[in-house]
Short mmCIF file of C-alpha atoms (C1' of nucleotides) in Angstrom, two decimals:
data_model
loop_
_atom_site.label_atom_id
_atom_site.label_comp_id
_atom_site.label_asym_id
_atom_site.label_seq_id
_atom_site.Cartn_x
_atom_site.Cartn_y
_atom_site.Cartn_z
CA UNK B 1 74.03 119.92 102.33
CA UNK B 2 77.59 120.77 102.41
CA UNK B 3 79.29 119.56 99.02
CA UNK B 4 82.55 119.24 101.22
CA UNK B 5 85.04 118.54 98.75
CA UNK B 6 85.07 115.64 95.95
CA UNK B 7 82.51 113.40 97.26
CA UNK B 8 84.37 110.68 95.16
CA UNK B 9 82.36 110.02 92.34
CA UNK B 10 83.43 106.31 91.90
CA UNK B 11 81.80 104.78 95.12
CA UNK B 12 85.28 103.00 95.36
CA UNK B 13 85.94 102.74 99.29
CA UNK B 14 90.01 103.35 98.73
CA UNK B 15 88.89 106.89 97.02
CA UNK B 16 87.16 107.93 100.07
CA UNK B 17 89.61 107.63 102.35
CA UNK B 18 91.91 109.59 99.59
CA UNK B 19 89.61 112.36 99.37
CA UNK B 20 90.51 112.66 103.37
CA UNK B 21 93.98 112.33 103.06
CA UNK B 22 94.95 113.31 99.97
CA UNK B 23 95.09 116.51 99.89
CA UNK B 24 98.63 118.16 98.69
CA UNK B 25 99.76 118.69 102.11
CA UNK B 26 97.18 116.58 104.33
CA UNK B 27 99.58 113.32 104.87
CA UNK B 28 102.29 116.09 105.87
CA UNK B 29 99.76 118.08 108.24
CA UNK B 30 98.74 114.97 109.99
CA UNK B 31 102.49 113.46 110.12
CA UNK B 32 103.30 116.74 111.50
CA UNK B 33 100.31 116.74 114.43
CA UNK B 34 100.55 113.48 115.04
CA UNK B 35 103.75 114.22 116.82
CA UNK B 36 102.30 116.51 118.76
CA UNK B 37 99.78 119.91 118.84
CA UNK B 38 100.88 123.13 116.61
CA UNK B 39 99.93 126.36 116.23
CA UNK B 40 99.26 127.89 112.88
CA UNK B 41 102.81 128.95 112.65
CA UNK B 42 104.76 126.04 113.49
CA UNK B 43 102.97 124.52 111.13
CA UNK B 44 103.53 126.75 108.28
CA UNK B 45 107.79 126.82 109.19
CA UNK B 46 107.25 123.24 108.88
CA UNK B 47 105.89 123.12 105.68
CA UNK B 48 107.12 126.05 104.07
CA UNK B 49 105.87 125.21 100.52
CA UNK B 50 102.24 125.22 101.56
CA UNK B 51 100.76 128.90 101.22
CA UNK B 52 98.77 129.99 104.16
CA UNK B 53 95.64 130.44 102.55
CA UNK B 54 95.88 126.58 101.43
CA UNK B 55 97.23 125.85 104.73
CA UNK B 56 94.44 127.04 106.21
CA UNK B 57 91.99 125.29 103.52
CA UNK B 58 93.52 122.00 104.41
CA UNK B 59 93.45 122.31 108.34
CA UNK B 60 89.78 123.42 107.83
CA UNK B 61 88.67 120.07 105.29
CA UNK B 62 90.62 117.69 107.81
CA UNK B 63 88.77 119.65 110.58
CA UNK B 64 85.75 119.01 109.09
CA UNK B 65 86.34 115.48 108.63
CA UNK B 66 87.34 115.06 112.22
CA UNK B 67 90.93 114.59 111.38
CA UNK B 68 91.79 117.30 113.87
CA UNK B 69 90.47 119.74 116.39
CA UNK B 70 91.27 123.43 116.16
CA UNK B 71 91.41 124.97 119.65
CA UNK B 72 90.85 129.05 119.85
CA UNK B 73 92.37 131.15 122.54
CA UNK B 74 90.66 134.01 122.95
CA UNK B 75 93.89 136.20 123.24
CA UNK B 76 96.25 139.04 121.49
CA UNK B 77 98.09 138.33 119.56
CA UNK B 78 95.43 135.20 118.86
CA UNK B 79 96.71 131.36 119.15
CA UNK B 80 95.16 128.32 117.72
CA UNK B 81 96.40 125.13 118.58
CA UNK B 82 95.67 122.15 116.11
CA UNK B 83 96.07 118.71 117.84
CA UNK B 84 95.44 115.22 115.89
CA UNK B 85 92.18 113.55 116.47
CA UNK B 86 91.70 109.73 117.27
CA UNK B 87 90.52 108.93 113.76
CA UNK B 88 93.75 110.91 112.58
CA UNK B 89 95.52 108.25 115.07
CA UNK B 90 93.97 105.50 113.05
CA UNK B 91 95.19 106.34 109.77
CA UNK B 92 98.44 106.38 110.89
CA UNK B 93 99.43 103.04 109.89
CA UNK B 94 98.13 103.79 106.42
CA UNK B 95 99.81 106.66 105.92
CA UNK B 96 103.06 104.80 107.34
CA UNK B 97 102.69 101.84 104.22
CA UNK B 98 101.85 104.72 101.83
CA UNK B 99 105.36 106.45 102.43
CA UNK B 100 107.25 103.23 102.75
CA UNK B 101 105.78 102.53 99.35
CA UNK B 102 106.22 105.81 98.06
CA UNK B 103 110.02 105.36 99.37
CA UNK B 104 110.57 101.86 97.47
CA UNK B 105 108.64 103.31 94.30
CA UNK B 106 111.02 106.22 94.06
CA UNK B 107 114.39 104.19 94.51
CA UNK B 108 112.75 101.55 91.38
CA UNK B 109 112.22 104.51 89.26
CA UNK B 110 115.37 106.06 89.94
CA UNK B 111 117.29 102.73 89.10
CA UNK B 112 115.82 102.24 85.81
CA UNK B 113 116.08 105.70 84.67
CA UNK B 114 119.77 105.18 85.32
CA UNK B 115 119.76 101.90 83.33
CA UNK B 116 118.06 103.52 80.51
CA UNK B 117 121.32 104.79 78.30
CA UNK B 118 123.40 101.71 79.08
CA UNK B 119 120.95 99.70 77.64
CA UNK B 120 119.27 100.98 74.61
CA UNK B 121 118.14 97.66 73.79
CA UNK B 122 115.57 98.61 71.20
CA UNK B 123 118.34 100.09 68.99
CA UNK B 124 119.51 96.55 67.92
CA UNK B 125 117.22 95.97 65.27
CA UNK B 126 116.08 99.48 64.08
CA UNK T 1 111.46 114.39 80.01
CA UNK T 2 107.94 113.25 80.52
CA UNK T 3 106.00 115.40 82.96
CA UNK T 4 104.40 112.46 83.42
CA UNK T 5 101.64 113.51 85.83
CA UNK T 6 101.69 115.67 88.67
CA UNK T 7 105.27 115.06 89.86
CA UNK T 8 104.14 115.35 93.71
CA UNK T 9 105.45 118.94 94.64
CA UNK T 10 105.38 117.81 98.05
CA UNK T 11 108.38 115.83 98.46
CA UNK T 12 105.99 113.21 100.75
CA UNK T 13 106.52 109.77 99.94
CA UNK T 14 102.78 109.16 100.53
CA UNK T 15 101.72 112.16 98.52
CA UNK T 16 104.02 110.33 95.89
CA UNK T 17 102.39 106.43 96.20
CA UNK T 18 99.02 108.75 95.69
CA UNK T 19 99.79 110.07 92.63
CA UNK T 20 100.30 106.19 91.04
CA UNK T 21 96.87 105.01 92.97
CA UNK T 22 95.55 108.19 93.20
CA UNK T 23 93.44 109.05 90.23
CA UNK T 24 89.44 108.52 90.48
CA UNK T 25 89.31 105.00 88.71
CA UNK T 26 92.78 103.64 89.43
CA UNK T 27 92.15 101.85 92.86
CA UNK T 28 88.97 100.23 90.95
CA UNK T 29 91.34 99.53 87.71
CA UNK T 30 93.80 97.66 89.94
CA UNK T 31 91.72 95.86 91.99
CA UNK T 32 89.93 94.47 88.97
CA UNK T 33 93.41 93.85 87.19
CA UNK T 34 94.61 92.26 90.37
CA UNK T 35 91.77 89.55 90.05
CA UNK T 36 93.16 87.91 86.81
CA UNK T 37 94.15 90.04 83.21
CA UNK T 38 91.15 91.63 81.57
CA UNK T 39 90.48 93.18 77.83
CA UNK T 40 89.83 96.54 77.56
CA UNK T 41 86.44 96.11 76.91
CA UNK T 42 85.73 93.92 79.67
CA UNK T 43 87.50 96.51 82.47
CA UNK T 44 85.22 99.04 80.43
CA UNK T 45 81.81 96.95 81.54
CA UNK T 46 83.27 96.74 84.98
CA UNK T 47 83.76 99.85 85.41
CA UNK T 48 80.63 101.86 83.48
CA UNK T 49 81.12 104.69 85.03
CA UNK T 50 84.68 105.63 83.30
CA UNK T 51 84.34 106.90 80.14
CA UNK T 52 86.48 104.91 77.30
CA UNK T 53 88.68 108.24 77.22
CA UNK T 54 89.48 108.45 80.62
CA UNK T 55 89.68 104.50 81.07
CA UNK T 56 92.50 104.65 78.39
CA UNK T 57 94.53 107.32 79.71
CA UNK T 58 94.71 105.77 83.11
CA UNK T 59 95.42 102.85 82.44
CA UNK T 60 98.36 104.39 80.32
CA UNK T 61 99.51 106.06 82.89
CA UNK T 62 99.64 103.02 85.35
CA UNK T 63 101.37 101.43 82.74
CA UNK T 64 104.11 104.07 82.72
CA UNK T 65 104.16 103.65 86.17
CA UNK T 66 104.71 100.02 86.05
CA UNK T 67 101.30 98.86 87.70
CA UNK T 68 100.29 97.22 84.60
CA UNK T 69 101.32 95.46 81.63
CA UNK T 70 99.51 95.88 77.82
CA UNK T 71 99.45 93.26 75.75
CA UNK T 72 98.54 94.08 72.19
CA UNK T 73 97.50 91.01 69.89
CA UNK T 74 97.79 91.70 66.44
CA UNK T 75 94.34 90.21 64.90
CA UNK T 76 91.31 91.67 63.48
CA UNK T 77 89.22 92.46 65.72
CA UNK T 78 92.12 93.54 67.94
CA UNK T 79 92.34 92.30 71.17
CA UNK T 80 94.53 93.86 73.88
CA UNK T 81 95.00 92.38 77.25
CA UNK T 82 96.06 94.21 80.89
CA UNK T 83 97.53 92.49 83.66
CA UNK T 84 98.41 94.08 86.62
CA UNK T 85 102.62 93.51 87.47
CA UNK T 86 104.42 92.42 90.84
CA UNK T 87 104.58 96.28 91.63
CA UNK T 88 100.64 96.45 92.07
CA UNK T 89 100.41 93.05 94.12
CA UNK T 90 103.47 94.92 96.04
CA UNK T 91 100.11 98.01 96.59
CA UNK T 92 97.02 95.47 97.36
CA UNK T 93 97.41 95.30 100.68
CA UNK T 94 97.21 98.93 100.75
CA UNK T 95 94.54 99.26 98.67
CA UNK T 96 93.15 96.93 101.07
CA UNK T 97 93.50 99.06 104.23
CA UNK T 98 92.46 102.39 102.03
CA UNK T 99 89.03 100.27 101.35
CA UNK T 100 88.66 98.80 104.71
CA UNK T 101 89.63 102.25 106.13
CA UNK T 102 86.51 104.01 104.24
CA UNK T 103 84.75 102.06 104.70
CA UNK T 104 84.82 102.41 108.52
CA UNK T 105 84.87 106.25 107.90
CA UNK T 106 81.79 106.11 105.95
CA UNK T 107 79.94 104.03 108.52
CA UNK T 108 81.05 106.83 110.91
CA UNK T 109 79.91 109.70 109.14
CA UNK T 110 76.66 107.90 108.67
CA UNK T 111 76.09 107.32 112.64
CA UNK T 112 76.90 111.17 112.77
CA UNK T 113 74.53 112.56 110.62
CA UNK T 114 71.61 110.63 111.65
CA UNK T 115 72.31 112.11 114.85
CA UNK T 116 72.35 115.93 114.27
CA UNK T 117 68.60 116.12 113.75
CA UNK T 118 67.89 114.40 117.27
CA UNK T 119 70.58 116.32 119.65
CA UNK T 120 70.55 119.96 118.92
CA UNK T 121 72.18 120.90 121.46
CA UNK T 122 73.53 123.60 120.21
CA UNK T 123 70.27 125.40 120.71
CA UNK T 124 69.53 125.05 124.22
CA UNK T 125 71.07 128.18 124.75
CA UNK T 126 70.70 130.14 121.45
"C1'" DC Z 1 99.25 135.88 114.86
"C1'" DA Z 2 95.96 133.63 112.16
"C1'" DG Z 3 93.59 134.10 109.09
"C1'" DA Z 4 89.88 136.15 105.10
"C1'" DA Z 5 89.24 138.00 100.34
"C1'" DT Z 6 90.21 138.11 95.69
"C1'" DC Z 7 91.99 136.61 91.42
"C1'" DC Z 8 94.28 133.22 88.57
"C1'" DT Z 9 96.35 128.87 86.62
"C1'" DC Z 10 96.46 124.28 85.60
"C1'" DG Z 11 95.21 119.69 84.73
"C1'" DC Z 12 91.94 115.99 85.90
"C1'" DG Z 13 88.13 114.02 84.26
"C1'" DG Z 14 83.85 114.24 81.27
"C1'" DA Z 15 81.21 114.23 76.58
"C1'" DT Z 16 80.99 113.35 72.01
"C1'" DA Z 17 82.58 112.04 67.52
"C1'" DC Z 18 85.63 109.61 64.63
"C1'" DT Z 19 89.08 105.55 63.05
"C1'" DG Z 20 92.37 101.38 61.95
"C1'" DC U 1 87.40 96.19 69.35
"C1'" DA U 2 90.29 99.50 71.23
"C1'" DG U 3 91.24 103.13 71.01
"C1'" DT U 4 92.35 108.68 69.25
"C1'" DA U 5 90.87 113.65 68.64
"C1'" DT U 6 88.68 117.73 70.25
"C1'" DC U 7 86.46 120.65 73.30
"C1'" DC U 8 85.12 121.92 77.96
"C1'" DG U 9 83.82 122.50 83.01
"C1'" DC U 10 85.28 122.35 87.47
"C1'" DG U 11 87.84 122.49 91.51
"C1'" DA U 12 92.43 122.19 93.75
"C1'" DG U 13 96.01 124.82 94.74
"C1'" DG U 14 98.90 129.23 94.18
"C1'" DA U 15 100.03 134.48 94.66
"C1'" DT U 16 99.00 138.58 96.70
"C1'" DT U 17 96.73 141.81 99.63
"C1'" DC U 18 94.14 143.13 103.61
"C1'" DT U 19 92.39 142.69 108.70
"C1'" DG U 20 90.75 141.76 113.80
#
DNA sequence: CAGAATCCTCGCGGATACTG
DNA sequence: CAGTATCCGCGAGGATTCTG
């Protein structure tokens, strides 16, 4: 039996699909294919902050989850093309309402943090 | 500064909106929040499986995240109440799709693996 | 080029015991 | 009841080096 990766412990649905795409750099990967098929490279110039080694990790968990398919070519130097899979295709929407969320999240936080020393309003009474 | 959590180091939106829903019992927390407020020991029967530790400390952290309110009533025996805000009603839907997503995914990976042991075909040729 | 191998860090989540 | 305190294991992800 392959222990894959977390095999979510809480039978909770939502932490399934997480455990596919929710690895560090998955959502980016997938973005990133789902424009179109890369080879290792490209996709390590497009996401510079990902080492290789976990680069590679990642393509190979979404590979195994059918996410993507990793085509050899039998060449030198070698090329592998990684292209986005149908299911990857169906978890597009999702990950489109995760970043808008993400988006509007990040613009809340960053108001109140601005609003914070204007308004010490716990100060009044201490 | 709080470090707060893990302070995505991907600057991904989505890998962001993860990091509020993302840890193992907060999809379950919210979804049970999002039904009406519950006491802590009530989420704590609803969800076994979390130890009391862990329970508290996310559901601190999706209070500093502004997913949830605590409401602390000052009796003997104490009584505190969670409620989930307008900013997780702003994430159900998502949760929703996440859920509905696994689910799907699960059913999938099911149909797959009941099919290895029939079509080897792999060996054919071995 | 596309990785494999090796070693290491860090923090999530678990277990258990104790308290106001 | 609703936590805190302490200790710990595990696995994700990182840094570096080597190779077909």
């Amino acid at each position: 039996m392959r222990p894959r990766r977390l095999e979510p412990k809480s039978g909770c649905a939502a932490e399934l699909t997480m455990s596919v795409i929710g690895g560090l750099w998955k959502p980016t990967i997938l973005v990133n294919l789902l424009m179109g098929k890369k080879r290792f490279m490209e996709l390590s110039r497009l996401i510079p902050d990902a080492t290789q080694r976990v680069l590679t990790q990642q393509l190979r968990e979404l590979e195994a989850d059918g996410m993507i398919t990793r085509q050899v070519f039998p060449e030198v130097p070698p090329r592998v093309e990684y292209s986005a899979t149908d299911l990857a295709r169906s978890v597009a929407p999702i990950l489109g309402s995760l970043r808008d969320w993400g988006n509007q999240f990040r613009a809340n936080q960053q108001r109140m943090e601005e609003m914070e020393p204007h308004c010490p309003a716990e100060e009044v009474d201490a």
